mmCIF file of C-alpha atoms in Angstrom:
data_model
loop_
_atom_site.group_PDB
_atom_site.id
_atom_site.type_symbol
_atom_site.label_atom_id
_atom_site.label_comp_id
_atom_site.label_asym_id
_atom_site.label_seq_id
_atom_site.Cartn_x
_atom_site.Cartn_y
_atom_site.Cartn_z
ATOM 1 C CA UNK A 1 0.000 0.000 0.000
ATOM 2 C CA UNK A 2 2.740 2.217 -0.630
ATOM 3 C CA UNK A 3 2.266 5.367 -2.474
ATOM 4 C CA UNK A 4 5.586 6.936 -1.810
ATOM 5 C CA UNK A 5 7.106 5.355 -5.101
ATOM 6 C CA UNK A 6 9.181 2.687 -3.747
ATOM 7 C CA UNK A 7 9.666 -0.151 -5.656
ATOM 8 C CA UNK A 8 6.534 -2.753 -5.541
ATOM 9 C CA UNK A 9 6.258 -6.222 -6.010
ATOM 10 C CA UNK A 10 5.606 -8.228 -8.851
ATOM 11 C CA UNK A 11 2.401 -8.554 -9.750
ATOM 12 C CA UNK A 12 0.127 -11.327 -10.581
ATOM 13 C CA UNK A 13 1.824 -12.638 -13.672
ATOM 14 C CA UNK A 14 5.145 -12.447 -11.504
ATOM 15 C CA UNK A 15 4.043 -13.650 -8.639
ATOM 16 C CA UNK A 16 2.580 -16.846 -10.814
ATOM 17 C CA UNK A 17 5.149 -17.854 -12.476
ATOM 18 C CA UNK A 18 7.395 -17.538 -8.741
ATOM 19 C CA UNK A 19 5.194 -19.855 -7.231
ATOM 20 C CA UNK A 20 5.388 -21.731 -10.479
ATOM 21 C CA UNK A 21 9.154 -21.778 -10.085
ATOM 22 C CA UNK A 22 8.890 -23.420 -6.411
ATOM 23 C CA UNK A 23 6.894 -25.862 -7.122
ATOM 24 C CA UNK A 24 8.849 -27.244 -9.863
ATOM 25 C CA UNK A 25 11.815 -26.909 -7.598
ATOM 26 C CA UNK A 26 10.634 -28.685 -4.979
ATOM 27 C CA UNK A 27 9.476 -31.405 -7.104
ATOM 28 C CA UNK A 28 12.752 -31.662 -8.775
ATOM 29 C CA UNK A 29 14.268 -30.982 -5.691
ATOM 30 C CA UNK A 30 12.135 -33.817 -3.793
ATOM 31 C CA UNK A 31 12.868 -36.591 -6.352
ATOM 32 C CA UNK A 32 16.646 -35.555 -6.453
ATOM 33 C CA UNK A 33 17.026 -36.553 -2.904
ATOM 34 C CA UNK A 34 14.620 -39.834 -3.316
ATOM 35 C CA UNK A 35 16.349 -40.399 -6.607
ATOM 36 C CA UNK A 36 19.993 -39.955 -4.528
ATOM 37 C CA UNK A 37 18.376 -42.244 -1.795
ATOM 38 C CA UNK A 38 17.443 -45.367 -3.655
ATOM 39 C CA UNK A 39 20.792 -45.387 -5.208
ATOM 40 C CA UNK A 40 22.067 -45.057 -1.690
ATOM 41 C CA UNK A 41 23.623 -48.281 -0.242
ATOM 42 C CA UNK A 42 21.640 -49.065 1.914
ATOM 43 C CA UNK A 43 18.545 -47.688 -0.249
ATOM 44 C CA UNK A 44 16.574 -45.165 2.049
ATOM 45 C CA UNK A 45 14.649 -43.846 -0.694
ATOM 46 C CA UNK A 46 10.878 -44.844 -1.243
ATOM 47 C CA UNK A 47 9.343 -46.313 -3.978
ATOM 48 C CA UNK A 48 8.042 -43.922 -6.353
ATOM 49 C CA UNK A 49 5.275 -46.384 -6.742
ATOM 50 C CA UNK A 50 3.859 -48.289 -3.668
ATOM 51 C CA UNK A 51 3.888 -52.012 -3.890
ATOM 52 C CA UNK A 52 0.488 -53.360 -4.391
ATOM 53 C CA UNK A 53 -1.243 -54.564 -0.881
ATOM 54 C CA UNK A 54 -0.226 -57.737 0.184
ATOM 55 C CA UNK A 55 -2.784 -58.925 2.654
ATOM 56 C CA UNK A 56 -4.929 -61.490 2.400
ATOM 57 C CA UNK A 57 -7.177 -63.693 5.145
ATOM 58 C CA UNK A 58 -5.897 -66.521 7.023
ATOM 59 C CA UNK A 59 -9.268 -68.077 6.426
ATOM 60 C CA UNK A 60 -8.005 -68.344 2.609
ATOM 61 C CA UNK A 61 -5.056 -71.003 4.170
ATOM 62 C CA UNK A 62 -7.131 -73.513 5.566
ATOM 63 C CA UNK A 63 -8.578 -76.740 4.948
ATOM 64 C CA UNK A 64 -12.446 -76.887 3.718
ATOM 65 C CA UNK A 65 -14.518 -76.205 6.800
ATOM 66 C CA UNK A 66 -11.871 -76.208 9.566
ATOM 67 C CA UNK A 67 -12.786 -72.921 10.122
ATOM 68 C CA UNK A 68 -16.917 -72.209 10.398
ATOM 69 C CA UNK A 69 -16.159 -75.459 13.491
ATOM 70 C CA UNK A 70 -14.367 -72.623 15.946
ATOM 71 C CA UNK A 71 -17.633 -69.992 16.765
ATOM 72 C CA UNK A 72 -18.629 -71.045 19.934
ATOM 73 C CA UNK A 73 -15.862 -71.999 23.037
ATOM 74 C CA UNK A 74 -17.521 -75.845 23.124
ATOM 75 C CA UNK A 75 -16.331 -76.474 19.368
ATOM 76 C CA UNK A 76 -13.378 -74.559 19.522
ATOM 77 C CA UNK A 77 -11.378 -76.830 21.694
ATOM 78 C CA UNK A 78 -12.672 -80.128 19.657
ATOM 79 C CA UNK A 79 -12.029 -78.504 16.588
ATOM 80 C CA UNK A 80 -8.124 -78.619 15.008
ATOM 81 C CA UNK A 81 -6.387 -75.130 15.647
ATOM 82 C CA UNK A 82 -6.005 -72.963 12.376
ATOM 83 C CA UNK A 83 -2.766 -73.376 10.470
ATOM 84 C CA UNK A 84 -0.914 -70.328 10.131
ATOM 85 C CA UNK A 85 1.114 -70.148 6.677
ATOM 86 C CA UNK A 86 5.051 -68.822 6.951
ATOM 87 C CA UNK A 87 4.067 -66.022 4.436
ATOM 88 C CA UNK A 88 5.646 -62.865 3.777
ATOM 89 C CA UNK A 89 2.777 -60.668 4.381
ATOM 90 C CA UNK A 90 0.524 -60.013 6.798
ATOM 91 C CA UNK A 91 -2.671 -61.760 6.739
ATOM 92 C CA UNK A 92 -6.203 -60.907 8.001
ATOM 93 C CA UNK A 93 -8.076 -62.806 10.557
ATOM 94 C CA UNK A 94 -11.330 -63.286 11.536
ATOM 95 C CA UNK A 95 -12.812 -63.861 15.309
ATOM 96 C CA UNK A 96 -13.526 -67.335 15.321
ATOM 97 C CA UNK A 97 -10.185 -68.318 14.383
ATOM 98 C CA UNK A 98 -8.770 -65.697 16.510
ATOM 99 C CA UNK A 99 -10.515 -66.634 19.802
ATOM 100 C CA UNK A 100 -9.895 -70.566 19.147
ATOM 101 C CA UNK A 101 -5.926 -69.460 18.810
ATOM 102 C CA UNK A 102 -6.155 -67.086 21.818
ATOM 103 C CA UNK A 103 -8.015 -69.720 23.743
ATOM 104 C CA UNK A 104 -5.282 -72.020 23.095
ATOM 105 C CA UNK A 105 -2.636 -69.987 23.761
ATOM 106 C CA UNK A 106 -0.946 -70.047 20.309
ATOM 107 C CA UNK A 107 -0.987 -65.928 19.539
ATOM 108 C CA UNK A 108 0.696 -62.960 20.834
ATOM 109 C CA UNK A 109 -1.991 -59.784 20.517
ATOM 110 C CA UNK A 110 -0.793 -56.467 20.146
ATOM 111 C CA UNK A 111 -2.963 -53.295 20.335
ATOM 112 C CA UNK A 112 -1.576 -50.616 18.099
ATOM 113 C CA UNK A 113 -3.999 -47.972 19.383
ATOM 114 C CA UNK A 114 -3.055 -45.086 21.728
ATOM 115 C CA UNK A 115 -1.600 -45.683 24.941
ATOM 116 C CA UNK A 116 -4.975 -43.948 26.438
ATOM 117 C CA UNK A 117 -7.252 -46.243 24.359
ATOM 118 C CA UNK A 118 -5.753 -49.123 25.750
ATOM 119 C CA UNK A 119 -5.191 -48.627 29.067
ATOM 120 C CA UNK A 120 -9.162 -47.372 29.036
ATOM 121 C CA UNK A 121 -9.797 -51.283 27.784
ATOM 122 C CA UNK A 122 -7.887 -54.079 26.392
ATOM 123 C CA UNK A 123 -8.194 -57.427 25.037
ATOM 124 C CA UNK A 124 -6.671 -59.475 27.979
ATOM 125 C CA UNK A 125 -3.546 -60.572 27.534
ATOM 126 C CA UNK A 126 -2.550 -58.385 24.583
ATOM 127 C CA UNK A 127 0.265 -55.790 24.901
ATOM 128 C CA UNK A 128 0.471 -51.978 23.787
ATOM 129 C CA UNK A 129 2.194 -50.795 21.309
ATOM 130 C CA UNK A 130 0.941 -47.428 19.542
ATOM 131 C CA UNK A 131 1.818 -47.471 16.024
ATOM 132 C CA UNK A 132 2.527 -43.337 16.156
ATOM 133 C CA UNK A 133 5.129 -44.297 18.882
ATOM 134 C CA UNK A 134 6.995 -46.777 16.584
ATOM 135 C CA UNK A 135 6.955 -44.851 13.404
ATOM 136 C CA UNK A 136 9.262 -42.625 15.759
ATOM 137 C CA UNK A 137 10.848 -45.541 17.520
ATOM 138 C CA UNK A 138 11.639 -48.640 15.587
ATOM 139 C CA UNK A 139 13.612 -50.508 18.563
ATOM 140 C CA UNK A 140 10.488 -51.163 20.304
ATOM 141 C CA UNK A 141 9.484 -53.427 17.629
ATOM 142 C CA UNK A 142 12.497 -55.349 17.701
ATOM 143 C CA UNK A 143 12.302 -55.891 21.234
ATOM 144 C CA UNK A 144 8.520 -57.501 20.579
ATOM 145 C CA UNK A 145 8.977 -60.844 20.901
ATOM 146 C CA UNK A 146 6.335 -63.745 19.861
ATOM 147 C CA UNK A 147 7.845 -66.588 21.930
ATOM 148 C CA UNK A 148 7.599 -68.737 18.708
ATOM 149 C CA UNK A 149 3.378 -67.301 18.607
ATOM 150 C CA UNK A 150 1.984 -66.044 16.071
ATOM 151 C CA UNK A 151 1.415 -62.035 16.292
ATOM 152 C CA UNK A 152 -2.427 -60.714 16.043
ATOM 153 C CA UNK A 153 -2.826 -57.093 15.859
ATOM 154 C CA UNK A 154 -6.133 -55.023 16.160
ATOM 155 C CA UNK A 155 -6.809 -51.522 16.809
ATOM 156 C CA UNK A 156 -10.265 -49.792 17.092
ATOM 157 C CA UNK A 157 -11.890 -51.853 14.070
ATOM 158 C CA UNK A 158 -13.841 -49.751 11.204
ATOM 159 C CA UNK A 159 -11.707 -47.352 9.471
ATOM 160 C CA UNK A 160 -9.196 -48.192 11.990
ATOM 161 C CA UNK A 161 -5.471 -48.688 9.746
ATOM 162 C CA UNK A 162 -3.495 -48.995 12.931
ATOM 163 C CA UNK A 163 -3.146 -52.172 13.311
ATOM 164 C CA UNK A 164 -2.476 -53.069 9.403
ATOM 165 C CA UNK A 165 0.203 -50.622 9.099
ATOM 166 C CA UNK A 166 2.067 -51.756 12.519
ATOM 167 C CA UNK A 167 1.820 -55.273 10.666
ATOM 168 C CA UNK A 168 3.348 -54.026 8.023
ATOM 169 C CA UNK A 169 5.820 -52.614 10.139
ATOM 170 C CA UNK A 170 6.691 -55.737 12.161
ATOM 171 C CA UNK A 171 6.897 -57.424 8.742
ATOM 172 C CA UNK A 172 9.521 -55.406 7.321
ATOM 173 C CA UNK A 173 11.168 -55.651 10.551
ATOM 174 C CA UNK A 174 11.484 -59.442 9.864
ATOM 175 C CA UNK A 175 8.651 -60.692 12.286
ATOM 176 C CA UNK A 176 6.942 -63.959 10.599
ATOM 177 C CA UNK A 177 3.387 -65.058 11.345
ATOM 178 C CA UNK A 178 1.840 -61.976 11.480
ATOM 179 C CA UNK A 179 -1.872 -61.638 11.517
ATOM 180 C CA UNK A 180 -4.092 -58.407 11.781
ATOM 181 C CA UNK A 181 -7.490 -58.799 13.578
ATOM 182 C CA UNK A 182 -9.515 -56.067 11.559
ATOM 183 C CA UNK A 183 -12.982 -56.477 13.713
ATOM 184 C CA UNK A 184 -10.716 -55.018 17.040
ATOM 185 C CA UNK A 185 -11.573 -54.498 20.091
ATOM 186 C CA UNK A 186 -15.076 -53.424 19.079
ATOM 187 C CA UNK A 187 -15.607 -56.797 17.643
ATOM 188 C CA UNK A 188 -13.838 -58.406 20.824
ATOM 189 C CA UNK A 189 -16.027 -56.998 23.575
ATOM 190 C CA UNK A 190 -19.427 -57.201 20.933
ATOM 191 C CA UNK A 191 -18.794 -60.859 21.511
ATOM 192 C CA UNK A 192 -18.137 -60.628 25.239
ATOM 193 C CA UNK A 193 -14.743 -62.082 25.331
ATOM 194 C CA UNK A 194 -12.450 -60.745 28.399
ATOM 195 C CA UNK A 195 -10.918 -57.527 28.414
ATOM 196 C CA UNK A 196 -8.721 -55.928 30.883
ATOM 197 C CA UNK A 197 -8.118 -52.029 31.838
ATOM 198 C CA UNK A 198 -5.154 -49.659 33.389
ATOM 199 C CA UNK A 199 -1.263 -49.961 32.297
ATOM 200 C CA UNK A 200 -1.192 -53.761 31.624
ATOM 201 C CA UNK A 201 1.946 -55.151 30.480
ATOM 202 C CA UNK A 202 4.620 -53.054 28.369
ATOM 203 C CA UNK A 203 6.028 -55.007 25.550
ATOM 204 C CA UNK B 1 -10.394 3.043 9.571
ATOM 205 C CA UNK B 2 -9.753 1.401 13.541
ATOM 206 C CA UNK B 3 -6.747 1.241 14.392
ATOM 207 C CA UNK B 4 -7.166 -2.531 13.952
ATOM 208 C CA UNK B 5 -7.782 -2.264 10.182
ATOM 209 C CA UNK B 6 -5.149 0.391 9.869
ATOM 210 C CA UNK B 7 -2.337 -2.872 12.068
ATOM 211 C CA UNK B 8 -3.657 -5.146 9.332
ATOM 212 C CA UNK B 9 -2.994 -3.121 6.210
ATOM 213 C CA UNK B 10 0.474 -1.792 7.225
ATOM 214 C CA UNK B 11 3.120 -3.253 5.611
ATOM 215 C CA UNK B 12 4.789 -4.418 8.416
ATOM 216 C CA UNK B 13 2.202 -6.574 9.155
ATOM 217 C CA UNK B 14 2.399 -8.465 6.023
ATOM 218 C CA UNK B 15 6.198 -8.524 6.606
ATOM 219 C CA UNK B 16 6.146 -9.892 10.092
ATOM 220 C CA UNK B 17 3.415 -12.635 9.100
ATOM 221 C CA UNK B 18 5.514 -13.662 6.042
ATOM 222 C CA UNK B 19 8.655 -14.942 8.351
ATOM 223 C CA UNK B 20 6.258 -16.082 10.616
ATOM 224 C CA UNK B 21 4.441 -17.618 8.770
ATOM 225 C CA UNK B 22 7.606 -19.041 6.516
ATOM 226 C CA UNK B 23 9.144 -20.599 9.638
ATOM 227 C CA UNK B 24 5.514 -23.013 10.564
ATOM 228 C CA UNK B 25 6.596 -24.061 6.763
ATOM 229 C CA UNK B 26 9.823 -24.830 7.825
ATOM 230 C CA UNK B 27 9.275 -26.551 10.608
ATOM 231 C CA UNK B 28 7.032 -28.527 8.763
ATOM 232 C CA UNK B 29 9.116 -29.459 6.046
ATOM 233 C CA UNK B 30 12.458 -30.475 7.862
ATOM 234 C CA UNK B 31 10.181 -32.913 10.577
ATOM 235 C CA UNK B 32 8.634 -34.680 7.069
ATOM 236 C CA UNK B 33 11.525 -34.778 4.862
ATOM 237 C CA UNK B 34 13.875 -36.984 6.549
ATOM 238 C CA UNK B 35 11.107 -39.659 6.672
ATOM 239 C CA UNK B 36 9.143 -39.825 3.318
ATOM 240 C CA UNK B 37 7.755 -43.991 4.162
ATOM 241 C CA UNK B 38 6.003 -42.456 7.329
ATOM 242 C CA UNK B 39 4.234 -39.332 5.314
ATOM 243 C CA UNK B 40 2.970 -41.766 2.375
ATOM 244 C CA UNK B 41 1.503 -43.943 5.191
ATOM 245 C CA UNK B 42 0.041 -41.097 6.712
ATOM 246 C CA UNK B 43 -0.981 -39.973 3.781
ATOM 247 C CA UNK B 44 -3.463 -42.736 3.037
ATOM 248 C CA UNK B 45 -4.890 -42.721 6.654
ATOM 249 C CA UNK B 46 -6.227 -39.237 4.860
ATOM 250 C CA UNK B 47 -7.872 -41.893 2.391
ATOM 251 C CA UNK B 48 -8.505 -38.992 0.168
ATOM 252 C CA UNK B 49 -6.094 -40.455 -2.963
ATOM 253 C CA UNK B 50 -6.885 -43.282 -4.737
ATOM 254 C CA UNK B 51 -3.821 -45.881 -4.159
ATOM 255 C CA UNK B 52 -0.188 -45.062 -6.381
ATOM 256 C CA UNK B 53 0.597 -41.694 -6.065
ATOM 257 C CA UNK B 54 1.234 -41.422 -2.291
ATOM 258 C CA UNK B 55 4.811 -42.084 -2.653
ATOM 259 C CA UNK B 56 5.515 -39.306 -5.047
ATOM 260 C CA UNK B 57 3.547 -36.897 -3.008
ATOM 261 C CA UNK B 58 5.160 -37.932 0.195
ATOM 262 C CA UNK B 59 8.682 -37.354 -1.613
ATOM 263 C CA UNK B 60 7.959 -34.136 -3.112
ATOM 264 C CA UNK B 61 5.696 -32.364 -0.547
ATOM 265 C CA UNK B 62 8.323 -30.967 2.351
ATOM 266 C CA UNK B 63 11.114 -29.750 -0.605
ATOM 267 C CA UNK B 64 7.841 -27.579 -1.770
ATOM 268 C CA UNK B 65 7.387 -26.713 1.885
ATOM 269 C CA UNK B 66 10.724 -25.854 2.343
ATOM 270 C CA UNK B 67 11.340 -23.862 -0.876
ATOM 271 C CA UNK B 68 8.121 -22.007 -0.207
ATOM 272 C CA UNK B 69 9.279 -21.223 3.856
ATOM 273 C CA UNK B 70 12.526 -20.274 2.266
ATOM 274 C CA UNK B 71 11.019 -17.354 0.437
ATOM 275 C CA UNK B 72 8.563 -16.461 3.188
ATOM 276 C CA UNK B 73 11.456 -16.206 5.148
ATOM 277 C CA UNK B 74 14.110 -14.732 3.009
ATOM 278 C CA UNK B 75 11.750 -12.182 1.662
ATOM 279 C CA UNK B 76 12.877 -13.561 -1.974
ATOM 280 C CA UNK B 77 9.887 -14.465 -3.953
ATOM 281 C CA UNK B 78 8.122 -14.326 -1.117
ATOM 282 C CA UNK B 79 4.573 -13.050 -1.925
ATOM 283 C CA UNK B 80 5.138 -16.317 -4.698
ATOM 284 C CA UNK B 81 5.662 -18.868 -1.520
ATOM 285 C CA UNK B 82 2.931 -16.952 0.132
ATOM 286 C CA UNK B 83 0.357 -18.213 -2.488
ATOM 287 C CA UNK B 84 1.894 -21.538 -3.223
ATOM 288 C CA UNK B 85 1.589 -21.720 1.172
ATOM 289 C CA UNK B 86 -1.995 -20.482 1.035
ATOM 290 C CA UNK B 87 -2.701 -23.299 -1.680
ATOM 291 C CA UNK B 88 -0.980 -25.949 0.069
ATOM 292 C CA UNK B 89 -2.803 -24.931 3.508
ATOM 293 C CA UNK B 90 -6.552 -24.732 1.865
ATOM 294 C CA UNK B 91 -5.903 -28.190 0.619
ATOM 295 C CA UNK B 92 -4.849 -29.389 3.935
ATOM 296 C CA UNK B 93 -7.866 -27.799 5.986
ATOM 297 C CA UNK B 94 -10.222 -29.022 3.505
ATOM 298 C CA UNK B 95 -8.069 -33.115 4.091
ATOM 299 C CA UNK B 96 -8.521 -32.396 7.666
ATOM 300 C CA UNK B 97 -12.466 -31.525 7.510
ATOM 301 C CA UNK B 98 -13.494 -34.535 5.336
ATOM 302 C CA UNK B 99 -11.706 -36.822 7.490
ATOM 303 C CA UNK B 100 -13.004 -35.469 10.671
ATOM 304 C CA UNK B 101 -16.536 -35.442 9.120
ATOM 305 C CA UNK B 102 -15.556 -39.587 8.002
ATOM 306 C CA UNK B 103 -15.281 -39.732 11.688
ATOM 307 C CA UNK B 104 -11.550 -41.149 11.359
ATOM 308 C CA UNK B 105 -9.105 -40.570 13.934
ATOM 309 C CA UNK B 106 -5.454 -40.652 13.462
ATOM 310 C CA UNK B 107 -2.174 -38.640 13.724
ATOM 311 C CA UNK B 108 -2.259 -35.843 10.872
ATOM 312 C CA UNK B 109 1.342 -35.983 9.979
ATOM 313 C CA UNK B 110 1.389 -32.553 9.598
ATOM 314 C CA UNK B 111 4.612 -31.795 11.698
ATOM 315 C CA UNK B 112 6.416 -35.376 11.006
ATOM 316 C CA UNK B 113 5.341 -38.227 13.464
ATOM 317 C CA UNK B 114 6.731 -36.387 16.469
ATOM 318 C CA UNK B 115 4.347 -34.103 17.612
ATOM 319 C CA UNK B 116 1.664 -36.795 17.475
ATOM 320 C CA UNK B 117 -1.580 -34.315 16.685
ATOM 321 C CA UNK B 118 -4.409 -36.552 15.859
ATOM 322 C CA UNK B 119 -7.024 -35.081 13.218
ATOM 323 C CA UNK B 120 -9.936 -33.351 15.061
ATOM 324 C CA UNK B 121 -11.301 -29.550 15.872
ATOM 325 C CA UNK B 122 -7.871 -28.298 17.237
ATOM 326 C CA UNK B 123 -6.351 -29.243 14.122
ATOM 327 C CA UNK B 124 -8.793 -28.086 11.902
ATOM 328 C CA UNK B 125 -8.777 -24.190 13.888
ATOM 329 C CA UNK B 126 -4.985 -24.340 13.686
ATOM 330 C CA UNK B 127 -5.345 -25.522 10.187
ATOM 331 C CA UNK B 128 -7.778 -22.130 9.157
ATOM 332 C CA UNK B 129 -5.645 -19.759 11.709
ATOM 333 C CA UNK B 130 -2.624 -20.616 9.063
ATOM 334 C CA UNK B 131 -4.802 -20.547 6.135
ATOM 335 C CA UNK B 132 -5.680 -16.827 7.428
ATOM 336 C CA UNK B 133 -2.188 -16.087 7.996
ATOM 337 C CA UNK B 134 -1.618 -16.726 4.777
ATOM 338 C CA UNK B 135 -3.722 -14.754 2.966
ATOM 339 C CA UNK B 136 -2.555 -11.910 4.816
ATOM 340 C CA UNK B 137 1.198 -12.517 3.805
ATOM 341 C CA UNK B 138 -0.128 -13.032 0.165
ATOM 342 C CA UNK B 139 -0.932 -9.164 -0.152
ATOM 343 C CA UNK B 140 0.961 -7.453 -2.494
ATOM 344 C CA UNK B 141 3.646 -4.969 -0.423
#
């Protein structure tokens, strides 16, 4: 607002083609450094692409109707556990098969929600850890140990992604046998299973 | 015109909101940048892009930040990284508002996967208080 003749700024045409400018810096400038990263030995650049998703249901791995036999506690302990595959991925799992594992003692759950969410209410037994605390701090996942278990992860169910994504995590962190529970503790305590509250038991 | 109007309009305002404004893009950049695999993730939790270009975004993103703080900051270019700031910010608010109104809750990634802000009101005030703040440092001085 100067009227005293001093220079001005560009205009709108100027100013345009500026912001122009830093955009098409930063993009160059942004998959420079990727570029310079995946080259890097070792790589830390990301693909420029993400991988297709790799999950698919544990159900998918088992024998013809080994798995409809676990709904209710009576048949789970008659019927045979599920098999869990050695795959690369994470896979999904569903509650029956979860509580006839869980039951028999064969899984190590993991709640990847908030410390506050799970200290409100947790699937008994299962230990916290918050997937926003191990973006930040990887060691804590190599610490988690399965005791030759399987892993089953669940977060708040619904649009919940925690628990997926911590999979994902303890996947590329070279955990096997990791399965993601996406009904979570929603689905848990719908069915009445037990639950336990305050600080529970730190990974 | 109050003396409000008249604080608004001076120069110096625009000035002083530019750095200020310049170093929230800063900051914002250099806690993303070093960690591009934790932005795409958060990215998606946004689940506003289809699946595929996450990973570019997520690289390219905090250099635009940066450059775009830089000029705020320097005073080079600066009403340019005001706009391209004022753009980058509407888009945010408006990724922060659909999600909240999806009803999904998780960090925003907005300040790298430190600060741990989830998505929700206070984000979405802080989120038009920028937005504001840069439309102010986009005046022409």
């Amino acid at each position: 607002m100067s009227a005293d003749g001093s220079t001005r700024e560009p205009g709108g045409g100027g100013t345009l083609r500026g912001a122009l400018l830093i955009l098409l810096a930063g993009m160059a400038l942004g998959a420079a450094w990727n570029t310079l990263g995946l080259a890097s030995r070792p790589p830390w650049g990301i693909a420029w692409i993400p991988p297709a998703p790799t999950a698919t249901r544990l159900e998918a791995f088992q024998p013809p109707g080994a798995v409809a036999a676990g709904t209710t506690a009576a048949h789970a302990t008659a019927a045979p556990l599920p098999v869990i595959p050695d795959v690369p991925g994470p896979l999904t799992i569903e509650l029956p098969a979860f509580k006839h594992l869980y039951d028999a003692g064969r899984v190590r759950v993991v709640d990847a929600r908030e410390r506050s969410q799970y200290e409100d209410g947790h699937i008994a037994g299962a230990v916290s850890l918050p997937f926003d605390g191990v973006l930040a701090e990887r060691e804590k996942v190599r610490q988690l140990d399965a005791g030759g278990r399987a892993f089953v992860i669940y977060c708040s169910g619904g649009t919940c992604e925690l628990s997926m994504d911590l999979a994902k995590v303890l996947v590329d962190s070279g955990k096997r046998k990791v399965l993601v529970f996406e009904g979570g503790y929603p689905a848990w305590t719908a069915a009445g299973y037990p639950v336990e509250h305050g600080p529970g038991i730190e990974p | 015109m109050s003396a409000f109007a008249r604080l608004l309009a001076a120069p110096r305002t625009t000035r002083i909101v530019r750095i200020a404004l310049g170093l929230v893009m800063l900051a914002a950049a250099l806690t993303k940048i070093g960690n591009p695999a934790a932005l795409a993730t958060q990215i998606t939790h946004y689940r506003v892009l289809p699946v595929g270009p996450e990973n570019l975004l997520a690289v390219m993103l905090p250099w635009i930040e940066l450059l775009a703080g830089l000029a705020l900051v320097s005073g080079f270019r600066a009403r340019s990284g005001a706009w391209l700031a004022l753009a980058m910010l509407v888009v945010f608010t408006a990724a922060v508002g659909q999600a909240m109104a999806r009803g999904l809750d998780f960090e925003c990634g907005c300040f790298g996967t430190g600060d741990a802000t989830r998505v929700g009101a206070a984000k979405l005030i802080e989120n038009l208080a920028l937005t504001a703040a840069a439309a102010l440092a986009a005046r022409r001085l």
